[in-house]
Amino acid sequence: MNIFRLAGDMTHLISVLVLLLKIYATKSCSGISLKTQELYAIVFVTRYLDLFTDFISLYNTVMKLVFIGSSLAIVWCMRYHRVVRRSYDRELDTFRYWILLGVSFILALVLHEKFTLQEVFWAFSIYLEAVAILPQLVLLQRSGNVDNLAGQYVFFLGAYRAFYILNWIYRYLTEQRFTRWISCVSGLVQTALYADFFYYYFISWKNNAKLQLPA
Amino acid sequence: PKPAPSKDEL
């Protein structure tokens, strides 16, 4: 565990927990894409199948359970909570996410380390995570502005990806270990998707103005 | 270098 990895995990954790707590406290999920949240729930469930087969560390196990639990709780809130579900921007959240699921699954069937159930699902979760933010970015784009919650959420997720890349570089230099290319290429794609958003986030922060994305 | 055990990352 190095400082970049820890910072990455913490910003990831903050992004998910802040989202869940704010949805619950304000009873509103306006500006948040249910499709992205469902994709993340699928990502965590399919990636952490090794909870049943391998023990890495207590930290690892607890974090996995927190990620699975909190992502399912967010989906539950947005879908079924009597009050919260009314604020869901259903008509703006129309990204055809089955395309992302299909492409990721086919890619995982073709590109994986070993042809076992666990390895194929692991690769699938890596590919899916890389593109899972797209429905959220499209929703932000369509609504034309971002409230604090959605903006902070995407900001922390982007920070998490940036720290993970630093973590890989650090591990390469200090542990003489290279990150598996499946994670590496997917991670770079994922981080690139945030770059555009970060640009506008930075501009709005600099001007102390509400975040406005171009139509 | 050896491959990093990617499964130890989240």
Tab-separated table of C-alpha atoms in Angstrom:
chain	number	residue	atom	x	y	z
A	1	MET	CA	0.000	0.000	0.000
A	2	ASN	CA	1.458	3.335	-1.017
A	3	ILE	CA	0.198	6.883	-0.489
A	4	PHE	CA	-1.207	7.179	-4.032
A	5	ARG	CA	-3.146	3.939	-3.759
A	6	LEU	CA	-4.528	5.004	-0.367
A	7	ALA	CA	-5.466	8.457	-1.697
A	8	GLY	CA	-7.160	6.777	-4.674
A	9	ASP	CA	-9.147	4.405	-2.492
A	10	MET	CA	-10.153	7.212	-0.124
A	11	THR	CA	-11.361	9.562	-2.874
A	12	HIS	CA	-13.276	6.615	-4.358
A	13	LEU	CA	-14.820	5.876	-0.977
A	14	ILE	CA	-15.654	9.549	-0.383
A	15	SER	CA	-17.325	9.847	-3.794
A	16	VAL	CA	-19.648	6.906	-3.123
A	17	LEU	CA	-20.410	7.663	0.537
A	18	VAL	CA	-20.970	11.403	-0.054
A	19	LEU	CA	-23.376	10.516	-2.837
A	20	LEU	CA	-25.308	8.060	-0.697
A	21	LEU	CA	-25.447	10.311	2.374
A	22	LYS	CA	-26.460	13.397	0.409
A	23	ILE	CA	-29.188	11.546	-1.464
A	24	TYR	CA	-30.466	10.245	1.839
A	25	ALA	CA	-30.189	13.566	3.701
A	26	THR	CA	-31.716	15.768	1.004
A	27	LYS	CA	-34.146	13.089	-0.224
A	28	SER	CA	-33.150	14.107	-3.741
A	29	CYS	CA	-31.135	12.449	-6.500
A	30	SER	CA	-31.584	15.196	-9.085
A	31	GLY	CA	-28.671	15.269	-11.540
A	32	ILE	CA	-27.557	11.724	-10.700
A	33	SER	CA	-27.744	8.993	-13.348
A	34	LEU	CA	-29.392	5.806	-12.105
A	35	LYS	CA	-27.906	4.012	-15.119
A	36	THR	CA	-24.354	4.871	-14.054
A	37	GLN	CA	-25.157	3.776	-10.491
A	38	GLU	CA	-26.538	0.458	-11.699
A	39	LEU	CA	-23.464	-0.092	-13.856
A	40	TYR	CA	-21.214	0.534	-10.831
A	41	ALA	CA	-23.227	-1.919	-8.739
A	42	ILE	CA	-22.702	-4.519	-11.497
A	43	VAL	CA	-18.989	-3.604	-11.645
A	44	PHE	CA	-18.490	-4.213	-7.917
A	45	VAL	CA	-20.543	-7.401	-7.742
A	46	THR	CA	-18.792	-9.010	-10.732
A	47	ARG	CA	-15.287	-7.877	-9.737
A	48	TYR	CA	-15.419	-8.975	-6.119
A	49	LEU	CA	-16.430	-12.587	-6.749
A	50	ASP	CA	-13.019	-13.361	-5.227
A	51	LEU	CA	-14.448	-12.424	-1.811
A	52	PHE	CA	-15.503	-16.057	-1.645
A	53	THR	CA	-12.216	-17.574	-2.824
A	54	ASP	CA	-9.273	-15.349	-1.831
A	55	PHE	CA	-8.373	-13.409	1.269
A	56	ILE	CA	-5.944	-10.552	0.627
A	57	SER	CA	-6.274	-8.368	3.731
A	58	LEU	CA	-8.910	-7.146	6.151
A	59	TYR	CA	-8.685	-3.696	4.507
A	60	ASN	CA	-9.318	-5.260	1.114
A	61	THR	CA	-12.298	-7.304	2.277
A	62	VAL	CA	-13.939	-4.446	4.201
A	63	MET	CA	-13.533	-1.990	1.296
A	64	LYS	CA	-15.031	-4.500	-1.140
A	65	LEU	CA	-18.045	-5.044	1.094
A	66	VAL	CA	-18.487	-1.275	1.567
A	67	PHE	CA	-18.370	-0.655	-2.189
A	68	ILE	CA	-20.877	-3.418	-2.931
A	69	GLY	CA	-23.176	-2.366	-0.095
A	70	SER	CA	-23.134	1.377	-0.770
A	71	SER	CA	-23.623	1.035	-4.528
A	72	LEU	CA	-26.606	-1.276	-4.004
A	73	ALA	CA	-28.008	1.148	-1.410
A	74	ILE	CA	-27.761	4.066	-3.874
A	75	VAL	CA	-29.562	2.062	-6.565
A	76	TRP	CA	-32.220	1.005	-4.067
A	77	CYS	CA	-32.777	4.602	-2.937
A	78	MET	CA	-33.090	5.978	-6.463
A	79	ARG	CA	-35.412	3.204	-7.604
A	80	TYR	CA	-37.590	2.477	-4.630
A	81	HIS	CA	-37.363	5.193	-1.977
A	82	ARG	CA	-40.810	6.793	-1.843
A	83	VAL	CA	-39.508	10.391	-1.852
A	84	VAL	CA	-36.085	10.134	-3.497
A	85	ARG	CA	-37.316	8.407	-6.648
A	86	ARG	CA	-39.556	11.385	-7.518
A	87	SER	CA	-36.514	13.612	-8.079
A	88	TYR	CA	-34.868	11.207	-10.517
A	89	ASP	CA	-34.348	12.834	-13.946
A	90	ARG	CA	-35.797	9.889	-15.815
A	91	GLU	CA	-36.382	11.718	-19.098
A	92	LEU	CA	-32.752	12.967	-19.245
A	93	ASP	CA	-31.180	9.639	-18.272
A	94	THR	CA	-31.784	7.806	-21.529
A	95	PHE	CA	-28.305	6.520	-22.390
A	96	ARG	CA	-28.628	3.076	-23.998
A	97	TYR	CA	-26.485	1.408	-21.410
A	98	TRP	CA	-27.102	-2.127	-22.613
A	99	ILE	CA	-24.626	-1.239	-25.386
A	100	LEU	CA	-21.947	-0.667	-22.715
A	101	LEU	CA	-22.884	-3.940	-21.001
A	102	GLY	CA	-22.830	-5.885	-24.284
A	103	VAL	CA	-19.553	-4.467	-25.578
A	104	SER	CA	-17.825	-4.979	-22.208
A	105	PHE	CA	-19.031	-8.555	-21.979
A	106	ILE	CA	-17.981	-9.480	-25.521
A	107	LEU	CA	-14.601	-7.818	-24.925
A	108	ALA	CA	-14.197	-9.818	-21.700
A	109	LEU	CA	-14.977	-13.066	-23.563
A	110	VAL	CA	-12.215	-12.218	-26.051
A	111	LEU	CA	-9.631	-10.458	-23.862
A	112	HIS	CA	-8.974	-12.003	-20.455
A	113	GLU	CA	-6.102	-13.614	-18.606
A	114	LYS	CA	-7.636	-17.026	-18.128
A	115	PHE	CA	-10.864	-18.452	-19.451
A	116	THR	CA	-12.478	-19.012	-16.063
A	117	LEU	CA	-15.732	-17.591	-14.754
A	118	GLN	CA	-13.930	-15.410	-12.216
A	119	GLU	CA	-11.317	-14.074	-14.642
A	120	VAL	CA	-13.831	-13.310	-17.403
A	121	PHE	CA	-16.081	-11.460	-14.938
A	122	TRP	CA	-13.058	-9.639	-13.539
A	123	ALA	CA	-12.083	-8.416	-17.035
A	124	PHE	CA	-15.747	-7.544	-17.725
A	125	SER	CA	-15.878	-5.389	-14.572
A	126	ILE	CA	-12.682	-3.562	-15.560
A	127	TYR	CA	-14.016	-2.763	-19.044
A	128	LEU	CA	-17.417	-1.787	-17.705
A	129	GLU	CA	-15.949	0.511	-15.048
A	130	ALA	CA	-14.008	2.367	-17.736
A	131	VAL	CA	-17.229	3.444	-19.480
A	132	ALA	CA	-19.776	3.354	-16.629
A	133	ILE	CA	-19.527	7.135	-16.084
A	134	LEU	CA	-20.808	7.891	-19.608
A	135	PRO	CA	-24.564	7.964	-18.728
A	136	GLN	CA	-23.715	10.359	-15.863
A	137	LEU	CA	-21.684	12.684	-18.101
A	138	VAL	CA	-24.440	12.630	-20.746
A	139	LEU	CA	-27.032	13.490	-18.091
A	140	LEU	CA	-24.906	16.410	-16.864
A	141	GLN	CA	-24.439	17.540	-20.448
A	142	ARG	CA	-28.193	17.441	-21.099
A	143	SER	CA	-29.223	19.242	-17.950
A	144	GLY	CA	-26.720	21.983	-18.889
A	145	ASN	CA	-25.602	22.690	-15.356
A	146	VAL	CA	-24.339	20.678	-12.456
A	147	ASP	CA	-25.407	21.100	-8.886
A	148	ASN	CA	-22.854	20.660	-6.124
A	149	LEU	CA	-23.667	17.024	-5.501
A	150	ALA	CA	-23.222	15.747	-9.051
A	151	GLY	CA	-20.191	17.982	-9.587
A	152	GLN	CA	-18.423	16.827	-6.428
A	153	TYR	CA	-19.271	13.211	-7.141
A	154	VAL	CA	-17.676	13.235	-10.584
A	155	PHE	CA	-14.752	15.294	-9.253
A	156	PHE	CA	-13.905	12.725	-6.558
A	157	LEU	CA	-14.283	9.835	-8.999
A	158	GLY	CA	-11.891	11.547	-11.400
A	159	ALA	CA	-9.399	12.138	-8.570
A	160	TYR	CA	-9.595	8.438	-7.711
A	161	ARG	CA	-8.642	7.479	-11.257
A	162	ALA	CA	-5.773	9.982	-11.355
A	163	PHE	CA	-4.354	8.630	-8.057
A	164	TYR	CA	-4.553	5.064	-9.334
A	165	ILE	CA	-2.412	5.944	-12.337
A	166	LEU	CA	0.165	7.532	-9.998
A	167	ASN	CA	-0.054	4.350	-7.900
A	168	TRP	CA	0.774	2.197	-10.925
A	169	ILE	CA	3.747	4.378	-11.823
A	170	TYR	CA	4.931	4.246	-8.203
A	171	ARG	CA	4.605	0.461	-8.026
A	172	TYR	CA	6.478	0.112	-11.271
A	173	LEU	CA	9.341	2.235	-9.953
A	174	THR	CA	9.532	0.885	-6.383
A	175	GLU	CA	8.239	-2.695	-6.534
A	176	GLN	CA	9.433	-3.433	-10.057
A	177	ARG	CA	5.930	-4.557	-10.868
A	178	PHE	CA	3.947	-3.513	-13.922
A	179	THR	CA	0.190	-3.240	-13.797
A	180	ARG	CA	-1.615	-5.793	-15.892
A	181	TRP	CA	-2.325	-4.271	-19.283
A	182	ILE	CA	-6.089	-4.924	-19.017
A	183	SER	CA	-6.295	-2.619	-15.967
A	184	CYS	CA	-3.790	-0.178	-17.373
A	185	VAL	CA	-5.383	0.470	-20.775
A	186	SER	CA	-8.908	0.538	-19.303
A	187	GLY	CA	-7.748	2.878	-16.546
A	188	LEU	CA	-6.237	5.295	-19.049
A	189	VAL	CA	-9.445	5.268	-21.140
A	190	GLN	CA	-11.505	5.895	-18.025
A	191	THR	CA	-9.311	8.781	-16.864
A	192	ALA	CA	-9.454	10.367	-20.320
A	193	LEU	CA	-13.268	10.428	-20.118
A	194	TYR	CA	-13.011	12.667	-17.049
A	195	ALA	CA	-10.524	15.079	-18.599
A	196	ASP	CA	-13.163	17.010	-20.536
A	197	PHE	CA	-15.362	17.324	-17.465
A	198	PHE	CA	-12.421	18.463	-15.331
A	199	TYR	CA	-11.673	21.217	-17.777
A	200	TYR	CA	-15.110	22.787	-17.287
A	201	TYR	CA	-15.097	22.079	-13.568
A	202	PHE	CA	-11.798	23.949	-13.265
A	203	ILE	CA	-13.055	26.909	-15.327
A	204	SER	CA	-16.157	27.249	-13.149
A	205	TRP	CA	-14.090	26.960	-9.988
A	206	LYS	CA	-11.654	29.612	-11.235
A	207	ASN	CA	-14.479	31.997	-12.094
A	208	ASN	CA	-16.306	31.049	-8.920
A	209	ALA	CA	-19.348	30.393	-11.086
A	210	LYS	CA	-21.863	27.581	-11.343
A	211	LEU	CA	-20.570	24.750	-13.484
A	212	GLN	CA	-21.909	25.052	-17.029
A	213	LEU	CA	-21.249	22.412	-19.644
A	214	PRO	CA	-21.637	23.280	-23.320
A	215	ALA	CA	-24.802	21.894	-24.910
B	1	PRO	CA	9.497	-6.632	-13.777
B	2	LYS	CA	6.848	-9.030	-12.528
B	3	PRO	CA	3.154	-8.309	-13.048
B	4	ALA	CA	1.495	-6.598	-10.101
B	5	PRO	CA	-1.091	-8.751	-8.388
B	6	SER	CA	-3.959	-6.682	-9.748
B	7	LYS	CA	-6.406	-8.475	-7.486
B	8	ASP	CA	-4.933	-6.670	-4.481
B	9	GLU	CA	-6.270	-3.407	-5.891
B	10	LEU	CA	-9.881	-2.354	-5.696
